[in-house]
XYZ file of C-alpha atoms in Angstrom:
566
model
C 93.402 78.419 -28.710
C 94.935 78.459 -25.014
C 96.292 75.465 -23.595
C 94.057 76.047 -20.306
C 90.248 77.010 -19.786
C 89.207 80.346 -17.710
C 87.854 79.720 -14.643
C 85.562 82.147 -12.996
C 87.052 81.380 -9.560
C 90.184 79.572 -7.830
C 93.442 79.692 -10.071
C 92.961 80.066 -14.472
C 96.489 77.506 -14.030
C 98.179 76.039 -10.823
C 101.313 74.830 -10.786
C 103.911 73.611 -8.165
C 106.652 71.385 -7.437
C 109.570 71.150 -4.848
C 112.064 70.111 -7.548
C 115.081 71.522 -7.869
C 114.989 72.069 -11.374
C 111.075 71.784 -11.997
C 109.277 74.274 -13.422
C 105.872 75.477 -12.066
C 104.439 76.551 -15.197
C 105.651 76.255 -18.573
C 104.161 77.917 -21.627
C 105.933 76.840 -25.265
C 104.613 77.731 -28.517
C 106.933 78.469 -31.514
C 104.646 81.145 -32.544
C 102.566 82.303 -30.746
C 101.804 83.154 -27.053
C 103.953 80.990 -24.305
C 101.670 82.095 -21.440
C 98.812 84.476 -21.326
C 96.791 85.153 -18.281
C 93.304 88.084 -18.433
C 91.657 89.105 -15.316
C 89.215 91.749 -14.640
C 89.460 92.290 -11.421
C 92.628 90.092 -9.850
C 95.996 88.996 -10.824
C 96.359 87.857 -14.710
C 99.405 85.936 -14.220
C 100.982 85.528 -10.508
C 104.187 83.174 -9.979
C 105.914 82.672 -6.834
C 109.136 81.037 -6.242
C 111.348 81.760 -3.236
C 115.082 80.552 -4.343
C 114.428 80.022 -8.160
C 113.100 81.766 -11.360
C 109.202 82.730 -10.608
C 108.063 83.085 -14.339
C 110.342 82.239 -16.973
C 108.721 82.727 -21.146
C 110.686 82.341 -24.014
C 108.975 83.405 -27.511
C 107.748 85.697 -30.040
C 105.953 86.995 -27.374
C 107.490 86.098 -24.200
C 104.640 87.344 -21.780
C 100.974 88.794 -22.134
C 99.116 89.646 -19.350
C 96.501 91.803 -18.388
C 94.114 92.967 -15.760
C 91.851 96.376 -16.258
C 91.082 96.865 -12.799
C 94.191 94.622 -10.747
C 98.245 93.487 -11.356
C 98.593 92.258 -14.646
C 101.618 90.418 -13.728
C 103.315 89.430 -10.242
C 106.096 87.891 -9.792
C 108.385 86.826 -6.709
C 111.306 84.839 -6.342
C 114.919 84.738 -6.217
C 114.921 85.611 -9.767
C 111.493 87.382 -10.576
C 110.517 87.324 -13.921
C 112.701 86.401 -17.036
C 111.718 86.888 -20.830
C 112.951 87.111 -23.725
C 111.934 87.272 -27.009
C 114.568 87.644 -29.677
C 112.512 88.695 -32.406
C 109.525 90.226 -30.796
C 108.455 91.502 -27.276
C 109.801 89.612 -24.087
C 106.876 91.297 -21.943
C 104.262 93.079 -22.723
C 101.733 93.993 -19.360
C 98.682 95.740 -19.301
C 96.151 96.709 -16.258
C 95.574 99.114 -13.649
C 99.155 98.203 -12.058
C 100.841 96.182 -15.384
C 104.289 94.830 -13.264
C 104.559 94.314 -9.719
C 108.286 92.159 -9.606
C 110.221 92.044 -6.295
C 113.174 89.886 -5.868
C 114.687 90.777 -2.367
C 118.136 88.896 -2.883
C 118.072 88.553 -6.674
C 117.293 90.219 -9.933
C 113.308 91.834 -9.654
C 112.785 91.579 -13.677
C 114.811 90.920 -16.639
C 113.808 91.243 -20.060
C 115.619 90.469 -23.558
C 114.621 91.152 -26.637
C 114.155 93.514 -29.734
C 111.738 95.447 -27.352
C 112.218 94.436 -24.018
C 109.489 95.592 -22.168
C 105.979 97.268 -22.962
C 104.141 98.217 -19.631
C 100.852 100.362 -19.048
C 98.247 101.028 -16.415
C 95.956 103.549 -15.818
C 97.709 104.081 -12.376
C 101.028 102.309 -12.289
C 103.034 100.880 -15.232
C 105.765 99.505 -13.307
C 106.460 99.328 -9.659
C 110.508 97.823 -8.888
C 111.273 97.742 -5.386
C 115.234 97.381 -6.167
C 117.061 99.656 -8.680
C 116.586 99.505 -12.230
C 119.761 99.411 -14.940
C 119.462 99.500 -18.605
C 122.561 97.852 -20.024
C 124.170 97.173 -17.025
C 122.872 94.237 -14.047
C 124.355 95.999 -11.507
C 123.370 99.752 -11.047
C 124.590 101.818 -8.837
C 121.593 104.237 -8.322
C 117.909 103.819 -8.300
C 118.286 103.924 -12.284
C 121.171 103.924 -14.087
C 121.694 103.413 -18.005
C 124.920 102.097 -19.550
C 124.558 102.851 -22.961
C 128.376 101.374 -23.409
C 130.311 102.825 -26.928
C 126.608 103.690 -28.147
C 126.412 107.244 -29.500
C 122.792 107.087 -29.419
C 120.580 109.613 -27.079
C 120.478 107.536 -23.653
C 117.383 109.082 -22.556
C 114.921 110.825 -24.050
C 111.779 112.811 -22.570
C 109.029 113.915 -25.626
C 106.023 115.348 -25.535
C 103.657 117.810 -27.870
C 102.214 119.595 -25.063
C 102.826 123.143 -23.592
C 104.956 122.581 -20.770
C 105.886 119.503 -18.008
C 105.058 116.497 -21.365
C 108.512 116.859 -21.754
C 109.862 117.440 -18.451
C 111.922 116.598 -15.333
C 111.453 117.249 -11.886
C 113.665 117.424 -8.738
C 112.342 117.487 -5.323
C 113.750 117.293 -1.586
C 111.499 117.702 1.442
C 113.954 117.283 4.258
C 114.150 120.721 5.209
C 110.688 121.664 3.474
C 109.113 121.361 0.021
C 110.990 121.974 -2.063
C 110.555 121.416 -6.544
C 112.888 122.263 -9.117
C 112.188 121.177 -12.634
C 113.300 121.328 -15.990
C 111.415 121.136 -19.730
C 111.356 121.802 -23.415
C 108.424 124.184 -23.450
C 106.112 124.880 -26.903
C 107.930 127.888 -27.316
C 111.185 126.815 -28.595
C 112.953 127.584 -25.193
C 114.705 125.034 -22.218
C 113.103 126.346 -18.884
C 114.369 125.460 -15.760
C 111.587 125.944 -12.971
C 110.977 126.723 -9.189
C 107.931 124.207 -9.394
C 106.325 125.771 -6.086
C 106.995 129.498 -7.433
C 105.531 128.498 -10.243
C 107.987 130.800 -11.747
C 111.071 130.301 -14.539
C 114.435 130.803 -12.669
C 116.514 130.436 -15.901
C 115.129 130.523 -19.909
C 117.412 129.494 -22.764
C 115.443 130.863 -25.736
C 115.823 129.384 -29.519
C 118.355 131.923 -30.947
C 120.523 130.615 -27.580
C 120.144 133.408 -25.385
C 120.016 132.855 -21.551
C 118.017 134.591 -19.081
C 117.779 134.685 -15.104
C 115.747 136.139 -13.797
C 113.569 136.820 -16.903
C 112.144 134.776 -19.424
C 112.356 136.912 -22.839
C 115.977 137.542 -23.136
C 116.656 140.312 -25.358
C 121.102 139.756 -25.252
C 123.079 136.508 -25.351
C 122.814 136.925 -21.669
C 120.047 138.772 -19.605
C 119.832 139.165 -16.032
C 116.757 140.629 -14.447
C 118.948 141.564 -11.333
C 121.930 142.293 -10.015
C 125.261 140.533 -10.433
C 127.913 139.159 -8.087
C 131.362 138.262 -8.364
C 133.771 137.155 -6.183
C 136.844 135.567 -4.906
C 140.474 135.526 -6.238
C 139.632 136.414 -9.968
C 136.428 138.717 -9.571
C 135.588 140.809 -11.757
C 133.697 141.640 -14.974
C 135.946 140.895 -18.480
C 134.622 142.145 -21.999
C 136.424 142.367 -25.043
C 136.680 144.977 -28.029
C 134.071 144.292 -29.882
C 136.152 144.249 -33.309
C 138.427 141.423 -31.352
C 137.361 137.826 -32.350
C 139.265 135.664 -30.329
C 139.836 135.919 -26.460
C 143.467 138.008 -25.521
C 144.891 137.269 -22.182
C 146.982 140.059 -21.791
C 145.726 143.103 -24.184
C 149.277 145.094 -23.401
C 148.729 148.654 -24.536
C 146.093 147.697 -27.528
C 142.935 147.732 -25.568
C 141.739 145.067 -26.955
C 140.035 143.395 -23.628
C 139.105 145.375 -20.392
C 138.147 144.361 -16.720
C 136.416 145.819 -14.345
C 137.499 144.492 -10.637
C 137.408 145.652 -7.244
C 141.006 145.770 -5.432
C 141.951 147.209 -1.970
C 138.830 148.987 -1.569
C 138.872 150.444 -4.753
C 137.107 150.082 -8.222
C 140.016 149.455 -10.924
C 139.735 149.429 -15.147
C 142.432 147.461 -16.255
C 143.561 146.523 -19.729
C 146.969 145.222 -19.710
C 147.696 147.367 -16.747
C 145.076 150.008 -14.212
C 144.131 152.253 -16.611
C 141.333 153.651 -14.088
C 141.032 153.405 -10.805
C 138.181 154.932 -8.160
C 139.178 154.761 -4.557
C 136.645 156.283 -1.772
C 138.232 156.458 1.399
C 141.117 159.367 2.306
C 143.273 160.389 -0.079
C 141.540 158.654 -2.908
C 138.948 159.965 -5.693
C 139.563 159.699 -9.545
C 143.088 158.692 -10.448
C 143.484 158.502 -14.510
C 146.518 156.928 -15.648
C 146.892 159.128 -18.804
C 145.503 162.370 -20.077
C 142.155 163.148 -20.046
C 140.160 165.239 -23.115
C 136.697 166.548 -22.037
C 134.409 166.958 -24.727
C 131.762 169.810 -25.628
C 129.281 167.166 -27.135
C 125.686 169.249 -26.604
C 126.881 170.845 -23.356
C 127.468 175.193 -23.062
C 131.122 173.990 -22.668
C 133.648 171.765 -22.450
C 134.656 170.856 -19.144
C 134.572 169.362 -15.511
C 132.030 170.384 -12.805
C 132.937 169.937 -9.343
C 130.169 168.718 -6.490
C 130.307 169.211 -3.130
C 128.206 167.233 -0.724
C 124.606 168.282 -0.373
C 125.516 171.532 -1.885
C 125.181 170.282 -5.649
C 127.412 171.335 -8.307
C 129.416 174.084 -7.211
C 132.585 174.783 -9.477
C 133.352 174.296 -13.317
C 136.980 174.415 -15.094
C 136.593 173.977 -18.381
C 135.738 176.331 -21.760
C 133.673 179.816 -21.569
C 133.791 180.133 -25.021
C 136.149 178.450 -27.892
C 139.092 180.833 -26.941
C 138.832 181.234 -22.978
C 139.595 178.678 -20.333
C 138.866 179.077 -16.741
C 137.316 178.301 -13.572
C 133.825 179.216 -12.241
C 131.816 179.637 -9.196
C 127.626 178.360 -9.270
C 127.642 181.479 -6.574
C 128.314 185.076 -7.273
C 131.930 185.029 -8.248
C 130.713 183.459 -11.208
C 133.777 182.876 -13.761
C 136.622 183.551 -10.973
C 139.858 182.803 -13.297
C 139.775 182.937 -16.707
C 142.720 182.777 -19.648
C 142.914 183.970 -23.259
C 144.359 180.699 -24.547
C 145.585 182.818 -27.879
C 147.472 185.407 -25.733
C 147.434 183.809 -22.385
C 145.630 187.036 -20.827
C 144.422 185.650 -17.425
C 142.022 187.523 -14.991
C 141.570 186.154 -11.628
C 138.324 187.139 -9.786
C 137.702 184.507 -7.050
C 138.942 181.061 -5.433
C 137.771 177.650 -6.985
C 136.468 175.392 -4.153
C 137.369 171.137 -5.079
C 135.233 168.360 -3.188
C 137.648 165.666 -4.246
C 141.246 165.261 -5.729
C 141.415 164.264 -9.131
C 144.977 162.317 -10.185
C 146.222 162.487 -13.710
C 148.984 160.096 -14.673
C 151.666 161.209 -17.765
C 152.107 157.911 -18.754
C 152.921 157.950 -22.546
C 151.920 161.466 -23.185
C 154.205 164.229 -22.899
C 152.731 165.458 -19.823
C 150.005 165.358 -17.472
C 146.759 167.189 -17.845
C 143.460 167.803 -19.232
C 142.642 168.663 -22.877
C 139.302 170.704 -23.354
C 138.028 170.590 -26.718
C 134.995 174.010 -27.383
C 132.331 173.190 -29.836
C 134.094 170.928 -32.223
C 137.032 173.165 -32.907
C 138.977 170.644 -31.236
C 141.501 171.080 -28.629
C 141.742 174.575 -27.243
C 143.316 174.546 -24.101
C 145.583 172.403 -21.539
C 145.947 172.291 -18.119
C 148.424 170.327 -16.461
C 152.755 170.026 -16.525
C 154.524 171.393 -18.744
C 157.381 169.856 -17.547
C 158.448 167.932 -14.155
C 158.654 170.726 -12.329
C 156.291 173.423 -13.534
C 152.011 173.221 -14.080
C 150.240 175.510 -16.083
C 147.458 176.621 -17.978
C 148.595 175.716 -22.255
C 146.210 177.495 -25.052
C 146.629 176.376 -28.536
C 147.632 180.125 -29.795
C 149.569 181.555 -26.844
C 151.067 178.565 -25.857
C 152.225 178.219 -21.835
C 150.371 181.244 -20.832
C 150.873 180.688 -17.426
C 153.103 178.451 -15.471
C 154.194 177.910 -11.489
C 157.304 176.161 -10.494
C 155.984 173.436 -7.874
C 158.476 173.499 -5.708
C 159.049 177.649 -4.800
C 155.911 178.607 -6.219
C 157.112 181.236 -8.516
C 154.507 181.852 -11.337
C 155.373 183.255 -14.585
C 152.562 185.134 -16.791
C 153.519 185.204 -20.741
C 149.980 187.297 -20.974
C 148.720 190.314 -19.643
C 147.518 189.836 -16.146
C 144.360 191.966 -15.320
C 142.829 191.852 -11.767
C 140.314 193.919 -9.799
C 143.194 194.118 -6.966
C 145.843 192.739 -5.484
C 149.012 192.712 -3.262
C 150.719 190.691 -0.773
C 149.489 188.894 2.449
C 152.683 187.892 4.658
C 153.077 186.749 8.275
C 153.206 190.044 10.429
C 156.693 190.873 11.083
C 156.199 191.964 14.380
C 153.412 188.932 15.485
C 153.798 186.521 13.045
C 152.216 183.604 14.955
C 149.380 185.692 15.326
C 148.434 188.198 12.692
C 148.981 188.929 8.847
C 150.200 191.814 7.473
C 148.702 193.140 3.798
C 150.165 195.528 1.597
C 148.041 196.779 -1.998
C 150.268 196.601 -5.461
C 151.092 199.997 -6.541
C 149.296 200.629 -9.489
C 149.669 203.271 -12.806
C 147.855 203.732 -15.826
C 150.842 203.127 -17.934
C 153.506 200.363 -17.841
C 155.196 202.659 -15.277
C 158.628 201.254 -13.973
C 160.486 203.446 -10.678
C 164.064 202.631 -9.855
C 165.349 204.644 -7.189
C 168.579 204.797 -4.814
C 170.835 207.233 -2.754
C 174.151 209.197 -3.522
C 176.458 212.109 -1.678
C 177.508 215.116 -4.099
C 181.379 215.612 -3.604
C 182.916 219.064 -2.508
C 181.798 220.696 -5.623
C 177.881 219.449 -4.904
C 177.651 217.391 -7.818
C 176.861 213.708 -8.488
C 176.527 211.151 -10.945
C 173.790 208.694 -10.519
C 174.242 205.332 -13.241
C 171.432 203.611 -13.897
C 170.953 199.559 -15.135
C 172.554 199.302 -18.878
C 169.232 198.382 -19.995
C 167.279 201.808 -18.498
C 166.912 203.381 -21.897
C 166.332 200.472 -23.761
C 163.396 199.664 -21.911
C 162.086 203.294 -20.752
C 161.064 206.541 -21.718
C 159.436 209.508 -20.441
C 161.810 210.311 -17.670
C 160.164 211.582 -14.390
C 162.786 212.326 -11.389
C 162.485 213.171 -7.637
C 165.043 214.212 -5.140
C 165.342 214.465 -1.560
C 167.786 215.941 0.473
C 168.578 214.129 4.279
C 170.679 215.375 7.184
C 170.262 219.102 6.396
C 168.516 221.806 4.452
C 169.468 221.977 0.891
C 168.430 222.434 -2.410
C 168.827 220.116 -5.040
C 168.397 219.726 -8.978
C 169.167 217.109 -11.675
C 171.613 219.102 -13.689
C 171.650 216.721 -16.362
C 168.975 214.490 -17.853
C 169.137 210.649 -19.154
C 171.799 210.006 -21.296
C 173.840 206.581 -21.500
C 171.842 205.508 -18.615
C 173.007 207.760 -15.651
C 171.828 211.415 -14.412
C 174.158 214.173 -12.982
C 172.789 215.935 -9.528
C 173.958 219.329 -7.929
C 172.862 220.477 -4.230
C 173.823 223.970 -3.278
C 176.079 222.702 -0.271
C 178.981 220.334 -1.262
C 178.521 216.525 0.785
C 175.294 216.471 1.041
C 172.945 212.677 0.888
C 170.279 212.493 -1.975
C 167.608 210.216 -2.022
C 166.583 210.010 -5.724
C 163.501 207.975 -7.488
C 163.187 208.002 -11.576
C 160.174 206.035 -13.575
C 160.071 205.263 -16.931
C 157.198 204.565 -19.491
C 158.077 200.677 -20.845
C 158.713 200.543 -24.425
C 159.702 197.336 -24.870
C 158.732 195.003 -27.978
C 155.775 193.178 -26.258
C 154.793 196.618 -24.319
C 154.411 198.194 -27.619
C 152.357 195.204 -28.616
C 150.088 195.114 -25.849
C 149.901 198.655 -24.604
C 147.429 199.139 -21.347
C 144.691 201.674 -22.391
C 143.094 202.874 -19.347
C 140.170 203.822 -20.466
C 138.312 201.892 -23.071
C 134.285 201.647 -23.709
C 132.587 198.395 -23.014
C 131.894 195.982 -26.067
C 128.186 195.676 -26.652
C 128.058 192.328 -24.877
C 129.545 193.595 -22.178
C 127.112 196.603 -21.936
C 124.923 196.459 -18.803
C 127.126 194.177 -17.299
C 129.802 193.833 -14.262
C 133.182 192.152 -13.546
C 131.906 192.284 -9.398
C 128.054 192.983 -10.157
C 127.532 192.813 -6.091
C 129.321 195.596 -5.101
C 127.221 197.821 -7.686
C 124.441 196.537 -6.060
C 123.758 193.900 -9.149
C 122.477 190.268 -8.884
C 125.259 187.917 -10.223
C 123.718 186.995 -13.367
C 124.543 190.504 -15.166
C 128.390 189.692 -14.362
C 130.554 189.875 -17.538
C 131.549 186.716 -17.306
C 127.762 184.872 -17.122
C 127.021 183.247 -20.679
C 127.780 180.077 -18.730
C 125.507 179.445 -15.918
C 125.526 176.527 -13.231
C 122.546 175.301 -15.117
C 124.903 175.398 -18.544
């Protein structure tokens, strides 16, 4: 039974002294309850003492108090409440506000014991007006726990619900509301919460995955967004994906790659700038090796060219697995092309280039672009072949064409068929002002002309010597003469033979312009004799090398089975 009767009114127990060392109320029991105090509507147990302990309870039970509808327990003092219970609970308070313990200058509520405190209300478990530590007496924030050399979880939120059971929440309204939370939600995942939004700014799923932005990652990490980097290391590193550990510096075995922006530019760099992307002047595409071009499931193999609003307007690459050129999206259609067996070139237009492209030699024997037709791998090359010449390189003709970079001189080792040409210099007589243009002269046969001038002595007669190499490399002899200074008549007297001629003019001193052509028949003449006349192959039937000026749209050109759409 309890050591005092309930009283429906005034105080259930009373007690107070001035002593020093007096105790107010004292509960004792070796087993069972020290103090208890019920109320339904008021205080169950209140104890006041302004420079001592206001409730002190040692037990199996320290403290019981409760009050369904008031403060189950209130204590002030110096020292506010103190229980302990060393095999049982030091305090156990129950009511619509269970603790109320304020100790301005002191320590609000301390409780020892195998379970220190129990607390519950309906509104308020327990109000502290000071901070609260848990293993420590003097924290240094509104709650701190010192868990000491304790391995065990220091703080632990659980719940079987949905969502917030589990949760934390942040909020600061100094500047407006503003709620961040975090929780372990029913579906395996950590979400961390704009509580206002309503809305997960970052999900760590089950399997680990992270996402921003998002809150079903599908990769380790998923952003629903864009990214930013920056600062001294910026940039975007990934590694090979057969590499396990990180490398630090990959060298030349490509093992890890970053992408970074550098002096306006957008670099690839994997031991060193492999790639590089600059936009301003002078910039473009700058490759620090070769680069092979593919066919894949394209007409060809190859590069097109774009030019501002215009679209693509230029290709060099493949037009078929034994032909490399360039080509125009207008009506020049394929304006340069080259046998890359023989190195045959014909040139039928000008290739227009929106931006410079830079290829670097590096470790390869040369600069330049590999194009690889329809998976017969590499057919053709274009780039040095050598530090002072560029060139076009196909796989069974070899350098077919090549141009010294610093005079320009181009050397063909193909045929070289054109639909004209000649040369375009400045005008000798107004060269600041006008060109002058002069046409090749051109023959049906591999026609050479050599000509000169020579005076016949007093008996008319003189010997004209031609280069040791004339027969050799000629036949079918044609000769002209022409007398100057004076009528005369003149006649070769003797053909060809060990390279010189013999004249005769009918008057003895007289000046002979001469001119003799020859047929070549030299080894790679013979090979690749010039037939002027020759029929059309069937795929060619119908069809133009310069369709406009037969009054034909571009598309029946010869060189059209690769189109701009292609």
């Amino acid at each position: 039974m309890f050591g005092v009767n309930v009283t429906t009114s005034g105080f259930g127990v009373l007690g107070q002294v001035n002593g020093d060392n007096a105790v107010g109320v004292a509960g004792l029991g070796s087993t069972g309850t020290g103090i208890a105090g019920t109320s339904t509507s008021g205080t169950g147990v209140k104890a006041a003492s302004p420079e001592g302990v206001a409730l002190r309870a040692e037990g199996a039970t320290g403290v019981v108090a409760s009050s369904p509808g008031g403060v189950a327990l209130r204590a002030e003092g110096a020292t506010g409440v103190v229980a302990s219970s060393p095999g049982g609970v030091a305090l156990r308070a129950e009511g619509a506000t269970g603790i109320v313990a304020s100790s301005p200058g002191g320590v609000a509520l301390r409780a020892e014991g195998d379970t220190g405190i129990v607390a519950s209300g309906t509104r308020i478990a327990g109000h502290f007006t000071g901070d609260v530590g848990i293993g420590t007496d003097s924290p240094g924030a509104a709650l701190e726990i010192d868990r000491g050399a304790s391995d065990d979880v220091g703080l632990q939120l659980r719940s079987t619900g949905s969502g917030w059971g589990s949760g934390l929440r942040l909020s600061n309204g100094v500047d407006g509301d503003c709620v961040f939370g975090t929780f372990a939600g029913d579906d395996g995942a950590w979400h961390f919460t704009d509580v206002l939004a309503d809305s997960d700014r970052m999900v760590i799923d089950s399997d680990g995955m992270i996402g921003l932005g998002t809150d079903a990652p599908r990769e380790q990490l998923h952003v629903e967004g864009s990214i930013h980097s920056s600062g001294q290391l910026a940039g975007l590193s990934f590694m090979d994906r057969k590499v396990g550990d990180f490398v630090a510096n990959p060298g030349d075995t490509g093992s890890r790659w970053v992408w970074y922006a550098f002096e306006g530019g957008a670099r690839l760099w994997s031991g060193t700038d492999r790639l590089s992307v600059h936009p301003g002047q002078g910039g473009g595409l700058d490759v620090n090796r070769r680069m092979r071009i593919r066919q894949g499931h394209d007409g060809s193999a190859g590069v097109w060219l774009n030019q501002g609003e215009a679209g693509d307007r230029a290709f060099v690459g493949m037009l078929d697995d034994n032909t490399v050129g360039f080509f125009g999206a207008g009506r020049i259609a394929w304006g340069l092309r080259m046998d890359v067996d023989n190195g045959q070139t014909r040139i039928l237009g000008n290739l227009d280039v929106s931006k410079r492209m830079r290829v670097g030699q590096s470790g390869d024997p040369s600069a330049g672009i590999w194009f690889n037709q329809d998976g017969t791998g590499d057919r053709a090359f274009v780039g040095m072949s050598g530090d002072d010449n560029v060139g076009f390189f196909g796989i069974g003709i070899g350098w077919g064409m090549q141009m010294d970079v610093h005079t320009g001189v181009t050397t063909f080792v193909g045929r070289l068929d054109k639909l004209g040409g000649g040369f375009k210099i400045d005008h000798p007589l107004d060269p600041a002002a006008k060109y002058l243009s002069h046409s090749f002269v051109e023959s049906p046969g591999m026609t050479n002309l050599y000509d000169g001038t020579v005076v016949t002595d007093d008996n008319g007669d003189a010997t004209v010597v031609l280069p040791d190499y004339f027969e050799a490399l000629n036949r079918d002899y044609r000769y002209q003469l022409t007398p100057v200074g004076e009528p005369a008549m003149a006649a070769v007297t003797g053909e060809i033979r060990d390279n010189s001629f013999t004249i005769r003019t009918d008057k003895p001193g007289i000046r002979v312009c001469w001119q003799v052509t020859g047929v070549r028949q030299d080894a790679w003449a013979r090979a690749h004799p010039i037939i002027p006349e020759v029929e059309k192959p069937g795929a060619e039937r119908d069809r133009y090398l310069c369709p406009e000026v037969h009054g034909q749209p571009a598309d029946r050109s010869v060189f059209a089975p690769v189109t701009a759409a292609g």
